[in-house]
Amino acid sequence: MAEALQIDLTPAAAARVAAIAARQGKPAILRLAVDGGGCAGFQYRFGLADAVENDDTIAERDGVTLVVDEISLDLVRGSAVDFVESLGGASFQVTNPNAASGCGCGTSFSI
C-alpha cells in the first residue's frame, strides 16, 4: 500500500462513514475516485469499499479508512474529505488544492 497522509478525512466525514457502514453491515472504508465528466471536467465519486486494494493510498481517522486509487490520487493529492450538512442537504465534499475551478454543485472540478 502507498504511504498515507497524502489525503485527509475529517472527523465529521469519518463519523458519517462509520454510521453508514454500520447501517449497511459493511466495513468502514470509504472509496474516493475521480471520473471524467461532470460540468467542470472531472467529478468525484464516493462509495463504501469491501477492502483496501494494493495500489490504494489510505488515510485513517477514528476507525474509518479512506482509500484512493493510484490514478485518482494524482488529481486529489493534498485534499481533505469532509461531510457537510446545510440547508441545501448533506453531502461529502472534497477540498482540493489541485482544482483550478469547480462547479456550483461542488461535485465536479477542473485542473
Tab-separated table of C-alpha atoms in Angstrom:
chain	number	residue	atom	x	y	z
A	1	MET	CA	0.000	0.000	0.000
A	2	ALA	CA	1.137	3.529	-0.731
A	3	GLU	CA	2.088	5.905	2.059
A	4	ALA	CA	-0.627	7.735	3.951
A	5	LEU	CA	-1.012	11.467	4.682
A	6	GLN	CA	-1.497	12.407	1.033
A	7	ILE	CA	-5.203	12.854	1.664
A	8	ASP	CA	-7.228	13.532	4.817
A	9	LEU	CA	-10.591	12.537	6.249
A	10	THR	CA	-12.237	14.977	8.650
A	11	PRO	CA	-13.849	13.814	11.921
A	12	ALA	CA	-17.317	14.683	10.522
A	13	ALA	CA	-16.730	12.554	7.422
A	14	ALA	CA	-15.342	9.673	9.491
A	15	ALA	CA	-18.408	9.721	11.764
A	16	ARG	CA	-20.765	9.691	8.770
A	17	VAL	CA	-18.922	6.813	7.065
A	18	ALA	CA	-18.986	4.816	10.318
A	19	ALA	CA	-22.748	5.356	10.655
A	20	ILE	CA	-23.480	4.381	7.038
A	21	ALA	CA	-21.200	1.323	7.198
A	22	ALA	CA	-22.797	0.131	10.449
A	23	ARG	CA	-26.280	0.520	8.992
A	24	GLN	CA	-25.298	-1.455	5.876
A	25	GLY	CA	-23.224	-4.064	7.743
A	26	LYS	CA	-20.105	-3.210	5.716
A	27	PRO	CA	-16.526	-2.320	6.664
A	28	ALA	CA	-15.975	1.396	7.406
A	29	ILE	CA	-13.978	2.000	4.211
A	30	LEU	CA	-14.856	4.982	2.013
A	31	ARG	CA	-13.509	4.968	-1.538
A	32	LEU	CA	-12.953	8.286	-3.302
A	33	ALA	CA	-12.468	8.057	-7.055
A	34	VAL	CA	-12.297	10.639	-9.804
A	35	ASP	CA	-14.126	10.092	-13.086
A	36	GLY	CA	-14.010	12.131	-16.270
A	37	GLY	CA	-17.186	14.119	-16.799
A	38	GLY	CA	-19.350	16.409	-14.732
A	39	CYS	CA	-19.926	20.035	-15.597
A	40	ALA	CA	-16.279	21.037	-14.971
A	41	GLY	CA	-14.304	18.125	-16.476
A	42	PHE	CA	-13.812	15.709	-13.560
A	43	GLN	CA	-16.234	14.515	-10.919
A	44	TYR	CA	-15.825	12.910	-7.508
A	45	ARG	CA	-17.358	9.502	-6.854
A	46	PHE	CA	-17.833	8.111	-3.332
A	47	GLY	CA	-18.803	4.619	-2.239
A	48	LEU	CA	-18.240	2.087	0.504
A	49	ALA	CA	-15.499	-0.413	-0.316
A	50	ASP	CA	-15.276	-4.002	0.870
A	51	ALA	CA	-11.482	-3.999	1.049
A	52	VAL	CA	-8.344	-1.940	0.518
A	53	GLU	CA	-6.612	-2.635	-2.805
A	54	ASN	CA	-2.826	-2.971	-3.169
A	55	ASP	CA	-2.370	0.315	-5.045
A	56	ASP	CA	-4.633	2.347	-2.732
A	57	THR	CA	-3.409	5.279	-0.696
A	58	ILE	CA	-5.115	5.271	2.682
A	59	ALA	CA	-5.991	7.760	5.392
A	60	GLU	CA	-7.459	6.643	8.698
A	61	ARG	CA	-9.426	8.509	11.343
A	62	ASP	CA	-11.489	7.215	14.259
A	63	GLY	CA	-11.545	3.643	12.949
A	64	VAL	CA	-12.610	4.678	9.446
A	65	THR	CA	-10.429	4.248	6.354
A	66	LEU	CA	-10.447	6.500	3.287
A	67	VAL	CA	-8.965	4.870	0.175
A	68	VAL	CA	-7.973	6.457	-3.131
A	69	ASP	CA	-6.696	4.549	-6.167
A	70	GLU	CA	-3.360	5.476	-7.723
A	71	ILE	CA	-4.816	7.234	-10.784
A	72	SER	CA	-7.345	9.301	-8.817
A	73	LEU	CA	-4.699	10.258	-6.247
A	74	ASP	CA	-2.856	12.375	-8.816
A	75	LEU	CA	-5.971	14.591	-9.050
A	76	VAL	CA	-6.793	14.789	-5.323
A	77	ARG	CA	-3.387	14.680	-3.584
A	78	GLY	CA	-3.397	17.045	-0.592
A	79	SER	CA	-7.205	17.124	-0.424
A	80	ALA	CA	-9.473	16.721	2.571
A	81	VAL	CA	-12.793	14.852	2.502
A	82	ASP	CA	-15.454	16.392	4.747
A	83	PHE	CA	-19.136	15.745	5.441
A	84	VAL	CA	-21.229	18.911	5.400
A	85	GLU	CA	-24.858	19.388	6.393
A	86	SER	CA	-26.593	22.573	5.277
A	87	LEU	CA	-29.993	23.834	4.203
A	88	GLY	CA	-29.210	22.531	0.729
A	89	GLY	CA	-28.722	18.985	2.017
A	90	ALA	CA	-25.958	16.798	3.353
A	91	SER	CA	-23.022	15.512	1.337
A	92	PHE	CA	-19.399	14.509	1.271
A	93	GLN	CA	-17.247	17.345	-0.062
A	94	VAL	CA	-13.643	17.473	-1.216
A	95	THR	CA	-11.424	20.474	-0.517
A	96	ASN	CA	-8.996	20.022	-3.388
A	97	PRO	CA	-5.942	22.321	-3.661
A	98	ASN	CA	-5.319	20.968	-7.192
A	99	ALA	CA	-8.640	22.188	-8.581
A	100	ALA	CA	-8.352	25.330	-10.689
A	101	SER	CA	-12.115	25.739	-10.701
A	102	GLY	CA	-15.223	23.956	-9.540
A	103	CYS	CA	-18.910	23.978	-10.246
A	104	GLY	CA	-21.894	25.178	-8.295
A	105	CYS	CA	-22.925	21.685	-7.222
A	106	GLY	CA	-19.497	21.013	-5.675
A	107	THR	CA	-19.141	17.567	-7.225
A	108	SER	CA	-17.008	18.368	-10.231
A	109	PHE	CA	-13.823	20.326	-10.865
A	110	SER	CA	-11.151	21.167	-13.415
A	111	ILE	CA	-7.366	21.388	-13.139
